[in-house]
Coordinates of C-alpha atoms in Angstrom, one line a residue:
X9 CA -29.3 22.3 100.0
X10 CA -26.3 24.2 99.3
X11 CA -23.0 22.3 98.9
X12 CA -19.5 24.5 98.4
X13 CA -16.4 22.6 97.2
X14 CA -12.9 24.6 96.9
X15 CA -10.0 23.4 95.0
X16 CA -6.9 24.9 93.5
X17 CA -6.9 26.8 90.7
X18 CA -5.1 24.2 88.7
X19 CA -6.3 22.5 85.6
X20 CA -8.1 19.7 87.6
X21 CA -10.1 22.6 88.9
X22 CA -11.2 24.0 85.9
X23 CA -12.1 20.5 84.5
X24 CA -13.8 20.3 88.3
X25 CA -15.9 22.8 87.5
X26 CA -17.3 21.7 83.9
X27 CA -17.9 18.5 85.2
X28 CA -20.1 20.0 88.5
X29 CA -21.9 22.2 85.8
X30 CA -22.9 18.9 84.0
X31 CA -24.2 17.3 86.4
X32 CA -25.6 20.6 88.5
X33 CA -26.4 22.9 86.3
X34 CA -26.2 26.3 87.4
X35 CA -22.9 25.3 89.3
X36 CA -21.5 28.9 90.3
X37 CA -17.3 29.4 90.6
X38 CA -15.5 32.2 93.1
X39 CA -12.0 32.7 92.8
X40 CA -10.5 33.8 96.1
X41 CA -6.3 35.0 95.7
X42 CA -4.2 33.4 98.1
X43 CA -0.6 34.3 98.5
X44 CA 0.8 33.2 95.6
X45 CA -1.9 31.4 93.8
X46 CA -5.5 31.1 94.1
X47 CA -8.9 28.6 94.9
X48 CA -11.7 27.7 93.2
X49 CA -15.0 27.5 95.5
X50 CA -18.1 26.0 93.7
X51 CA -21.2 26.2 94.8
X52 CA -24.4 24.7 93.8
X53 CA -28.1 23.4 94.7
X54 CA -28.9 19.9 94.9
X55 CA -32.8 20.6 96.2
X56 CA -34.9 22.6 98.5
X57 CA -33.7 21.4 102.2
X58 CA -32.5 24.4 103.5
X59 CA -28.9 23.5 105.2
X60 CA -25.1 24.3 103.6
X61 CA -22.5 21.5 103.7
X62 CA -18.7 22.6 103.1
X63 CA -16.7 20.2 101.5
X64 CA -13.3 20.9 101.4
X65 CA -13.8 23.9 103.8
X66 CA -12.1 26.8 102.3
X67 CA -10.5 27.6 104.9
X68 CA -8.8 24.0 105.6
X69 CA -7.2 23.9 101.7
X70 CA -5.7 27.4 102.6
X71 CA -3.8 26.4 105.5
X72 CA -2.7 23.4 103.4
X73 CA -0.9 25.7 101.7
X74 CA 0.5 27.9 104.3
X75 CA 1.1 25.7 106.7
X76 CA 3.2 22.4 104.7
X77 CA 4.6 21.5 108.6
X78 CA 1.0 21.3 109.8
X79 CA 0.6 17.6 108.1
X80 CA 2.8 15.6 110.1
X81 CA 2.4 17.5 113.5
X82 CA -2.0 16.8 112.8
X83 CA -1.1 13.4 111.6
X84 CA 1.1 12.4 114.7
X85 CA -1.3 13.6 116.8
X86 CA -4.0 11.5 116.0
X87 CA -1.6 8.6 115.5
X88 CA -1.4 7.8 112.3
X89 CA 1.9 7.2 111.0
X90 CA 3.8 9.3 109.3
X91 CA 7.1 9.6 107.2
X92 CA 8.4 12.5 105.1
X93 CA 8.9 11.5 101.2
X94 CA 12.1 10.4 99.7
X95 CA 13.1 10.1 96.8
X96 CA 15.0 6.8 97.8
X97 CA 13.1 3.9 96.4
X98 CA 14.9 0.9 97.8
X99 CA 14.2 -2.5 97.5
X100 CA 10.7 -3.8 98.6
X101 CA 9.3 -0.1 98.9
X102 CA 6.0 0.0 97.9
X103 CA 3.9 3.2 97.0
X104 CA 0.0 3.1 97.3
X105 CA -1.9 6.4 95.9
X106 CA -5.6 6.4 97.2
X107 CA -8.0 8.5 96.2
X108 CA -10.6 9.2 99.2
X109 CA -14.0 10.5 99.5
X110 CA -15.5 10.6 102.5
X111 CA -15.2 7.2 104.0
X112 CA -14.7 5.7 100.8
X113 CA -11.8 4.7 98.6
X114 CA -12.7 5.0 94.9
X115 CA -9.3 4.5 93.2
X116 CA -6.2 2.8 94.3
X117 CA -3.4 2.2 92.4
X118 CA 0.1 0.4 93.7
X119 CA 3.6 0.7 92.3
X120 CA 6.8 -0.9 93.8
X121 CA 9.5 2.1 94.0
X122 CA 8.8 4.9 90.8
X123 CA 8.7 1.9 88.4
X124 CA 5.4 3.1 86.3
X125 CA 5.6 -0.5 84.7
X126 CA 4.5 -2.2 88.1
X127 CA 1.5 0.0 88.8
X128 CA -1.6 -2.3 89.9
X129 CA -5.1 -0.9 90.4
X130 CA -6.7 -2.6 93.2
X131 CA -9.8 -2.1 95.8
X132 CA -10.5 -1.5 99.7
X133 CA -11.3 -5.3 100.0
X134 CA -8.0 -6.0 98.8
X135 CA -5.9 -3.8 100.8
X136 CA -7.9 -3.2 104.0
X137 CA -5.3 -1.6 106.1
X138 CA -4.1 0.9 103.2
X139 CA -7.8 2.1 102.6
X140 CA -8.2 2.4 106.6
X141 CA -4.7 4.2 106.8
X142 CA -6.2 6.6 103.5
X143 CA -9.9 7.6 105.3
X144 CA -8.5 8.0 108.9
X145 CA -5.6 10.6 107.6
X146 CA -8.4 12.3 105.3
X147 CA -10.6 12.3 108.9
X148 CA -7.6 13.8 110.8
X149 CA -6.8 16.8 108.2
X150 CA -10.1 18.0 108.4
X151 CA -10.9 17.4 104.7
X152 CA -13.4 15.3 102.8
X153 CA -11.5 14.6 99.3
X154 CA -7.8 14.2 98.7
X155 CA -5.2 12.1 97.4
X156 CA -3.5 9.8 100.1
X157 CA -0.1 8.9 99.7
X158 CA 1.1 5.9 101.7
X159 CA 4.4 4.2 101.5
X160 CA 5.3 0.3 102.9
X161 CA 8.5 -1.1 103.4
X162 CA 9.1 -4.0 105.8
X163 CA 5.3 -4.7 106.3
X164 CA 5.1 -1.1 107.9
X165 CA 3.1 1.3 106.1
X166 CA 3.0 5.1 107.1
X167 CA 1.8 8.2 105.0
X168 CA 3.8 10.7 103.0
X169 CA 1.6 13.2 101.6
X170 CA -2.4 14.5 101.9
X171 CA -2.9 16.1 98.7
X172 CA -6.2 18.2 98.6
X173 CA -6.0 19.5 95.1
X174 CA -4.6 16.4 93.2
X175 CA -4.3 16.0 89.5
X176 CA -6.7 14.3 88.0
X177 CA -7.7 12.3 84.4
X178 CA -11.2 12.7 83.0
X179 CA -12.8 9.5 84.3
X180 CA -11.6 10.4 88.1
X181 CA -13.4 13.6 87.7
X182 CA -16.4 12.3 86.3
X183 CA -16.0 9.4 89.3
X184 CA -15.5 11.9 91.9
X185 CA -18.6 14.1 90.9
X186 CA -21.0 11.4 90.7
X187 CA -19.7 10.5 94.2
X188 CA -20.6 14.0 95.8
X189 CA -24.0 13.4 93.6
X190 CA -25.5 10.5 95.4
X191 CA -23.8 11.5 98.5
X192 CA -25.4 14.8 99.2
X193 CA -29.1 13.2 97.6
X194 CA -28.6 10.7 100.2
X195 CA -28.0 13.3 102.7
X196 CA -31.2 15.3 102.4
X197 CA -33.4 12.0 102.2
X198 CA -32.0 11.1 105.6
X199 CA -32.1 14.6 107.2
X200 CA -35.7 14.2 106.7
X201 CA -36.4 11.3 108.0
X202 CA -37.3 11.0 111.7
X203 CA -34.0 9.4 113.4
X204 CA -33.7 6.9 115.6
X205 CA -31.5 6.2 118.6
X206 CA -29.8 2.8 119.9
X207 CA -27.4 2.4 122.0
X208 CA -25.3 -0.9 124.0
X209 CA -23.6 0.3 126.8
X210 CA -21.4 -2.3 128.4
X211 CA -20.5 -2.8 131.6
X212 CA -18.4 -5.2 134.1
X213 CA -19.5 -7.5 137.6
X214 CA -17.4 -7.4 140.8
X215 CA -17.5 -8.9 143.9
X216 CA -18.5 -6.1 146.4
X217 CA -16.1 -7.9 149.0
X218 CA -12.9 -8.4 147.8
X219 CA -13.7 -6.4 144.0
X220 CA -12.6 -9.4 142.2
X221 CA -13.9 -9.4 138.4
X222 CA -17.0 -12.1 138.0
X223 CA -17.0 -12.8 134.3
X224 CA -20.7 -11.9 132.7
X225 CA -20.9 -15.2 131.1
X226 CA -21.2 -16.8 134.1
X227 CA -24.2 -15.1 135.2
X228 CA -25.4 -13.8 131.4
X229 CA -26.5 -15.5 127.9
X230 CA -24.1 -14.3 125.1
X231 CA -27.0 -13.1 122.9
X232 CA -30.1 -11.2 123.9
X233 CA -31.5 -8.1 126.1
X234 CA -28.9 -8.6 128.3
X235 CA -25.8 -10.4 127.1
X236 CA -21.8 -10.5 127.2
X237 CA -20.0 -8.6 124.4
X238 CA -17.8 -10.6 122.0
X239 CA -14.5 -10.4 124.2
X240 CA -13.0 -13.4 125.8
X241 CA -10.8 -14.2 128.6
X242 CA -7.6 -15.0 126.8
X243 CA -6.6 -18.4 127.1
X244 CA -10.1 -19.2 128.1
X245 CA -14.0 -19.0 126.8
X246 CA -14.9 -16.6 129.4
X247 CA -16.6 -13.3 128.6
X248 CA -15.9 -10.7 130.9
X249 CA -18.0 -7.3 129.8
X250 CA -21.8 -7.5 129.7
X251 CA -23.6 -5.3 127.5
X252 CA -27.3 -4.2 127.4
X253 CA -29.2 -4.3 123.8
X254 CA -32.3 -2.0 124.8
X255 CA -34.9 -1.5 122.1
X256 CA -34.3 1.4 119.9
X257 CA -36.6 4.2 119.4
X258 CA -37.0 7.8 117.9
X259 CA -37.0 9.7 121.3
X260 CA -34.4 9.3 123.5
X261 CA -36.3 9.8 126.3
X262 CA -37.7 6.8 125.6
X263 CA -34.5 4.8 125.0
X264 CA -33.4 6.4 128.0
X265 CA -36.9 3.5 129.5
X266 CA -36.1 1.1 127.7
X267 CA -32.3 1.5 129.3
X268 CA -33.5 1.2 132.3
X269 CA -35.9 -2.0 131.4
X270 CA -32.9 -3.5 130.3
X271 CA -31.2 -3.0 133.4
X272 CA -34.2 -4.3 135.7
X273 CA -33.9 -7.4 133.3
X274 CA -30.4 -8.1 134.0
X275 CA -31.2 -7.8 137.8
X276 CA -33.6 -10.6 138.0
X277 CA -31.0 -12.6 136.1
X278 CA -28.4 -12.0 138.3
X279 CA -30.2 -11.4 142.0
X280 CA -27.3 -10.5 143.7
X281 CA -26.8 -7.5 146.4
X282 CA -22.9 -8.7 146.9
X283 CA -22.2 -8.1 142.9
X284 CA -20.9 -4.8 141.8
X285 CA -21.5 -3.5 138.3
X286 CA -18.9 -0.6 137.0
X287 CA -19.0 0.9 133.7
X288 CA -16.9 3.7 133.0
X289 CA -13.6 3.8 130.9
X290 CA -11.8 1.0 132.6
X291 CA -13.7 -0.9 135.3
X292 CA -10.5 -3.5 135.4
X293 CA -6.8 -3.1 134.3
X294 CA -6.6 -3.8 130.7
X295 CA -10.5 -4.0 130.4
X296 CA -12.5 -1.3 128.9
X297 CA -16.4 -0.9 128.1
X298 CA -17.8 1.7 125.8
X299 CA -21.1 3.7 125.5
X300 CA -21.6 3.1 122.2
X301 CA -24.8 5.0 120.5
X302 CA -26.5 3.7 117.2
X303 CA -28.1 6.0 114.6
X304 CA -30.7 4.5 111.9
X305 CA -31.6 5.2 109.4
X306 CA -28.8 7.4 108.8
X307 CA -25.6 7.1 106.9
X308 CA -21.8 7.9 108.3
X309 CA -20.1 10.6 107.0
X310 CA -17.2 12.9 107.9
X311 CA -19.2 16.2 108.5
X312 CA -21.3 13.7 111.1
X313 CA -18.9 12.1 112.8
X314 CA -16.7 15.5 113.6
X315 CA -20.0 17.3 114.7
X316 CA -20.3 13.7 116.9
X317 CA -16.6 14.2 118.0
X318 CA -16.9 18.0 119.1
X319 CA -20.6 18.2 120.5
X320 CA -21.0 14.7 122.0
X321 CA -17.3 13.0 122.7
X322 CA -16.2 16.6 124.5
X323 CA -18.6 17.1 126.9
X324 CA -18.9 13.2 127.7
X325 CA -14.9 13.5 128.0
X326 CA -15.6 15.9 130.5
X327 CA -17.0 13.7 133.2
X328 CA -14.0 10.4 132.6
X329 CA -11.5 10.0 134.9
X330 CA -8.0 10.7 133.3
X331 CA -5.9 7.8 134.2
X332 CA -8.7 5.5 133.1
X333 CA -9.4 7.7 130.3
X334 CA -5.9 7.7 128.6
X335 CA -5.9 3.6 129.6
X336 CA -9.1 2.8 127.2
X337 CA -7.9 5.4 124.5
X338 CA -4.8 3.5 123.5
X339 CA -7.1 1.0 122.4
X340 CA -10.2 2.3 121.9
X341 CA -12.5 5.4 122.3
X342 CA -10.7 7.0 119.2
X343 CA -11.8 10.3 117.4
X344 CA -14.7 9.4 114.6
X345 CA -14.7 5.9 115.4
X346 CA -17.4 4.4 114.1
X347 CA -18.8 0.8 112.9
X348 CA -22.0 0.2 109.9
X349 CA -24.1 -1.9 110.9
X350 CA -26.8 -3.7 109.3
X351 CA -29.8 -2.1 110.4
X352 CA -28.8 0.3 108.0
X353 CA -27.1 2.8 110.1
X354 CA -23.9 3.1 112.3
X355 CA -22.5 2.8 115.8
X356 CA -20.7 5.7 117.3
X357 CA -18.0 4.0 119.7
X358 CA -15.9 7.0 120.8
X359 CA -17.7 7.8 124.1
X360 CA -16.8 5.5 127.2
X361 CA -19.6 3.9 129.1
X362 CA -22.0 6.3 130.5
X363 CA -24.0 3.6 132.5
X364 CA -22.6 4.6 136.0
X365 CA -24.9 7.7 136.1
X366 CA -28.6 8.5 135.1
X367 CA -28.1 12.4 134.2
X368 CA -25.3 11.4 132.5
X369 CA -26.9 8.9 130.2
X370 CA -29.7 10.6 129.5
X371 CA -27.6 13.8 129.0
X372 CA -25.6 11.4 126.3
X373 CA -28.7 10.3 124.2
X374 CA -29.6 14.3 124.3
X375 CA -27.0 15.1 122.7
X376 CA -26.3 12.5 120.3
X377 CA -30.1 13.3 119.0
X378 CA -29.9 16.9 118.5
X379 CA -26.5 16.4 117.2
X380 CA -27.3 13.6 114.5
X381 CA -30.4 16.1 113.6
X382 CA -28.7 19.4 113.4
X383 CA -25.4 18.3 112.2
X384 CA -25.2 20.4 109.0
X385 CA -25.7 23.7 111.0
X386 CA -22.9 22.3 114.0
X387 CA -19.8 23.1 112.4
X388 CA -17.0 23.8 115.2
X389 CA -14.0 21.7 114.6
X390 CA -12.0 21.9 117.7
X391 CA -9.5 19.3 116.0
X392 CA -8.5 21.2 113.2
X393 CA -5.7 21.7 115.8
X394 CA -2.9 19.4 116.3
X395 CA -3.1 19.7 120.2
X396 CA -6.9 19.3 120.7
X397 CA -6.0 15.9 119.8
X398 CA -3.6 15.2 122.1
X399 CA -5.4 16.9 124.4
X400 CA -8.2 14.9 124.4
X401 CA -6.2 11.3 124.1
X402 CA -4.7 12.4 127.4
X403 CA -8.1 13.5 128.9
X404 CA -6.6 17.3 129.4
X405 CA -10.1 18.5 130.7
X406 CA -8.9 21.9 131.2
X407 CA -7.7 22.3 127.5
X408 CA -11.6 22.4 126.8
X409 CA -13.0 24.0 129.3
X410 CA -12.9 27.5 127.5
X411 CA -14.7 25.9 124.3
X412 CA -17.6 24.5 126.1
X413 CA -19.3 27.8 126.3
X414 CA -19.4 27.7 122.5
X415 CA -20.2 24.4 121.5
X416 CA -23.1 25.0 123.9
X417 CA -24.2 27.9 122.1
X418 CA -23.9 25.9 118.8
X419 CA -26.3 23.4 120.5
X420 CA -29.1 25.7 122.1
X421 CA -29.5 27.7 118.4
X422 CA -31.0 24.5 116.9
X423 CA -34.6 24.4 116.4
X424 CA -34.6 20.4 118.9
X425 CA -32.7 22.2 121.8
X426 CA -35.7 23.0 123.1
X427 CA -37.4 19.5 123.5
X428 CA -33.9 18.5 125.4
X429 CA -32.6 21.9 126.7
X430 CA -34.1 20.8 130.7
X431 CA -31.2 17.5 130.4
X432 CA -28.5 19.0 128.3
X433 CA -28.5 22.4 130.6
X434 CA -28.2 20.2 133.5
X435 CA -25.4 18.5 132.3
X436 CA -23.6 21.7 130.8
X437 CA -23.5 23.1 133.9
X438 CA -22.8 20.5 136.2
X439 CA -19.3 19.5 134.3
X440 CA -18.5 23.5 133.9
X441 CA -18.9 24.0 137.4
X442 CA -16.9 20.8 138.0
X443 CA -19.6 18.3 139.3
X444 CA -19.9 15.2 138.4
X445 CA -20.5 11.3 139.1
X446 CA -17.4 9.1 140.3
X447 CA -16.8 6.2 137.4
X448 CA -16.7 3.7 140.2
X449 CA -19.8 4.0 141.6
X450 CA -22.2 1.3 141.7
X451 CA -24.7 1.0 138.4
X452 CA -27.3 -0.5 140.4
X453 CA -26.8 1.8 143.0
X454 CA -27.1 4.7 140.0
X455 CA -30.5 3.5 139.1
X456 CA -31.9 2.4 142.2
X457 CA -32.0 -1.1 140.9
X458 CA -31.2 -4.0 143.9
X459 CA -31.8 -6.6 146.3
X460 CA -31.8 -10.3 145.7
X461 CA -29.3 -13.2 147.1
X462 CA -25.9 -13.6 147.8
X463 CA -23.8 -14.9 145.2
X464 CA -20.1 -16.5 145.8
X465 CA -18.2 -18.8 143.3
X466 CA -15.1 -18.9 145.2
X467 CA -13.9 -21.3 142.9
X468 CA -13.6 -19.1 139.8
X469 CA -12.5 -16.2 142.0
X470 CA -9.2 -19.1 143.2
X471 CA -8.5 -20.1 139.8
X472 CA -9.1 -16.9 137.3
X473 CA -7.4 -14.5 139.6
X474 CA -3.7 -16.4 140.1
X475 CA -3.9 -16.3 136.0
X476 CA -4.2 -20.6 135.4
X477 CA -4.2 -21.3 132.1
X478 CA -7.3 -23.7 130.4
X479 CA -10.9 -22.9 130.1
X480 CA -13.5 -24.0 133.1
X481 CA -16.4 -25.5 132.1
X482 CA -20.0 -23.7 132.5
X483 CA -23.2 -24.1 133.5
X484 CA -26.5 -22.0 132.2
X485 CA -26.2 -20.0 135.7
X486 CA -29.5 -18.3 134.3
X487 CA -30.8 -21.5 134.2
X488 CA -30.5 -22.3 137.9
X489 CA -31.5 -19.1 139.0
X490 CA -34.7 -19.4 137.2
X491 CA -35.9 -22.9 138.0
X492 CA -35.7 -23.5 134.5
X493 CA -33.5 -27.1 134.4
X494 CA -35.2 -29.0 131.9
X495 CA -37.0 -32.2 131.4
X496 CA -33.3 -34.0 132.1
X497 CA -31.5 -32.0 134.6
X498 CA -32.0 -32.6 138.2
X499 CA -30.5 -30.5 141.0
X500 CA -28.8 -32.1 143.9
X501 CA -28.1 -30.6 147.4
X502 CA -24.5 -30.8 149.2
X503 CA -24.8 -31.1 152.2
X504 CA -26.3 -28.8 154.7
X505 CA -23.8 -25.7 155.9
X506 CA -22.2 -25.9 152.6
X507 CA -24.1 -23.4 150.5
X508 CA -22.9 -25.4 147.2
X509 CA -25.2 -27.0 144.5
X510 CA -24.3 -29.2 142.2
X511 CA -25.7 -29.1 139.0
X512 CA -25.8 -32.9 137.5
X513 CA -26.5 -33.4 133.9
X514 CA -27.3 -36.8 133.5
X515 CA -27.1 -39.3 130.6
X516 CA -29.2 -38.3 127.9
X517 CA -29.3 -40.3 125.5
X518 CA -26.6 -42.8 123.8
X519 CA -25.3 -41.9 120.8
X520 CA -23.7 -44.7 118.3
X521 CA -21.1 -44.4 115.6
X522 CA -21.6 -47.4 113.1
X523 CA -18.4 -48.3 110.9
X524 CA -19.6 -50.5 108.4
X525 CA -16.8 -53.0 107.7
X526 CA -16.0 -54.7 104.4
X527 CA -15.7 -58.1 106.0
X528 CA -18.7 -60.2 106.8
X529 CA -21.7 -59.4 106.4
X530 CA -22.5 -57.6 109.7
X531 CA -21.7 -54.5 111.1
X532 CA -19.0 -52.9 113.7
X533 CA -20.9 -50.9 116.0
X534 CA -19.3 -48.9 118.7
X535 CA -21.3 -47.6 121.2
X536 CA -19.6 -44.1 123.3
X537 CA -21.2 -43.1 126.1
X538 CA -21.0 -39.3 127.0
X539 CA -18.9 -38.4 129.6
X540 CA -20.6 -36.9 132.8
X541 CA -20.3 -33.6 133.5
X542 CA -20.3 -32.4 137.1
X543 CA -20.5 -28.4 137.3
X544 CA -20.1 -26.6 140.7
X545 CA -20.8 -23.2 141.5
X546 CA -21.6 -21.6 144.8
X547 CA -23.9 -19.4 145.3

């Protein structure tokens, strides 16, 4: 493995590259003249896996100095606040200076105005939003160490200056080195580690007839195979979005089964041929369900998540629907958006929900394999450019159109494209001829999944859609369907023509609270008695 670092040619940089010769012996040092100064790139081995990683592309830290109007223009784009430093320091401004590696914040200091005196070192932990500020500008600028400058006044904090070629003391040099260390060790052990894929695409129930939203907690558990993501109905305990947990696995072919599994599975728990399911960007106004992928057991990291963004999040982009599109990206879908997780990998959340088409899921998983295998070798950044990211918050199909040819390219030199090249080419030329699957259409439909019952609960569809306030209790809807009531619930029949059942949850047991009083020498028992719970639903 190869790994390149560039700097300025300041005195940081040459104590940069005695401390990279310490710890990599053999560390070799190009000068390249630009303008009116000139770079340091080091370069040096770390072992025998054959692949290059650029930190601090060369090329980036140049323009950095060309191009001092490129920072905010980059940084608005990809909304991150912005303000241009002054040398004001009014009351109750606060300066933070973070130094960021990758996604981590290894030094963070705090002074109120220029006051030296006040400076406090603290930790991500401490200041959450400052670190997330720090990592997402370094993200944005294309860069993978700098120092962050970010300035709050009025509990607002915005940034003033991405600094690629800081100066630095000893011990932030020594830090910083060992962090590249046991990054790019970590790097090769995962790259040769067989991958696996995950994934839990969400999606949303209407009713076919009037397409009124049918929360998934009334027909799904929360946990499970098939469950109901963690957002609620505001005002209410209602979860609206369902989401599918398949099992993961190394091919994603065979996720691409177990997707499918998953699907059948949520069918015979909700029998209904009068529900809808939509997945997409937004199947609902203000509701939005994602296609998020999971990748174990390998570690985020900023060279990963831009290959992600340019390979994977483009050509998915390619089949949204604008409107719906722009809608879910003011909230969510954002570039490198990401989440660790505990399995010991991360979830990729950019993409929307792919559920609402077969090719295009499976197209999805093909990509997001080769991508997360062959990442070292995909290097197009696409973003580097202010308006690519507009662009793509505003699902501007056409401003990518041109580049597709290429990433493609990138994609079919790998040695995987081959085991994959049948889905991807499919998919490639499907969206560059302009086909592709409507958002709206039916997921059962999609994958020929169906049948069953009729389902109406006319009485949530009353009260939910004029926007009443209060929660509505619930039965285990699963429950009913199944036959499984329990050794104490009995189910009782309204009467005939009605179509209504009644779930009746009868007395179970009493429970007793027993105050033992001072006085006397007995006891004050009171005795509460449950109250009764009547449920109805119609189905």
């Amino acid at each position: 493995m190869i790994v390149t670092f560039s700097y300025r040619s300041n005195d940081t940089g040459h104590k940069l590259g005695s401390a990279l010769e310490e710890i990599f012996p053999g560390t070799k040092c190009r000068t390249v003249q630009h303008s009116q100064d000139s770079l340091f790139e080091y370069s040096f081995h770390i072992n025998d896996y054959s692949c290059i990683f650029n930190l601090n592309p060369l090329m980036v830290v140049q323009r950095f100095l060309d191009e001092p109007q490129h920072l905010p223009s980059l940084l608005e784009a990809a909304r991150i606040p912005f303000v241009s430093p002054a040398p004001d320091t009014g009351r109750g401004r606060i300066n933070y200076s973070v130094m960021v590696y990758g996604r981590r914040c290894f030094v963070i200091s705090q002074m109120t105005g220029s006051d030296i005196r006040t400076r406090r070192w603290l930790n991500e932990k401490s200041v959450p939003r400052i670190a997330e500020i720090a990592k997402n500008a370094l993200y944005a600028t294309g860069l993978d160490f700098a120092e962050v400058t970010i300035v709050g006044m009025g509990g607002r904090h915005r940034v003033t200056t991405v600094q690629p070629s800081p100066e630095l003391n000893a011990k932030t040099i020594k830090r910083l080195c060992q962090l590249i260390a046991s990054d790019m060790e970590g790097r090769a052990r995962e790259l040769q580690r067989d991958l696996r894929l995950g994934a839990d695409p969400e999606f949303m129930l209407a009713n076919k007839s009037n397409g009124k939203m049918i929360p998934a907690s009334y027909l799904f558990p929360h946990d499970g195979l098939v469950g109901c993501d963690s957002l609620r109905v505001p005002n209410r305990q209602q979860r609206p979005i369902a989401e599918i947990r398949p099992r993961p696995s190394a091919s994603p072919f065979n996720l691409f089964e177990n997707i499918r599994s998953a699907l059948q599975t949520a069918q015979r728990m909700a029998p209904y041929h009068n529900i809808k399911w939509i997945a997409g960007s937004e199947p609902f106004t203000g509701y939005y369900t994602g296609g998020h992928i999971h990748f174990s057991p390998l570690k985020a990291n900023l060279q990963l998540l831009r290959a992600l963004d340019n390979y994977v999040a483009v050509p998915l982009l390619m089949m949204e629907t604008p409107e719906r599109a722009r809608a879910r990206r003011k909230k969510y879908g954002m570039l490198g958006d990401c989440r660790d997780k505990n399995h010991g990998g991360f979830e990729y959340r950019t993409p929307a929900s792919w559920l609402y088409d077969e090719e295009l899921c499976l197209a999805a998983l093909c990509l997001a394999k080769v991508v997360s295998k062959h990442y070292p070798e995909l290097t197009a950044n696409l973003f580097i450019d202010p308006q690519a990211w507009g662009d793509f918050y505003h699902c501007n199909k056409s401003a990518f159109t041109s580049h597709l040819i290429n990433l493609w390219k990138d994609l079919r030199a790998t040695s995987s494209y081959e085991l994959y090249n049948t889905e991807i080419d499919r998919y490639m030329t499907n969206i560059v001829n302009g086909r592709g699957a409507e958002e709206n259409s039916d997921v059962k439909a999609a994958w020929r999944i169906g049948g069953g019952g009729i389902y109406r609960n006319t009485n949530y569809e009353n009260r939910y859609n004029r926007n009443l306030t209060g929660s509505i209790n619930q039965s285990n809807v699963y429950d009913i369907i199944n036959g499984n009531y329990g050794a104490n619930q009995r189910i009782r029949r309204a009467p005939a023509g009605t179509g209504r059942v009644s779930n009746v949850t009868p007395q179970r047991r009493t429970t007793a609270r027993r105050n033992v009083s001072r006085r006397g020498n007995g006891a004050n028992t009171q005795v509460r008695t449950p109250r009764r719970i009547n449920r109805q639903y119609y189905m």
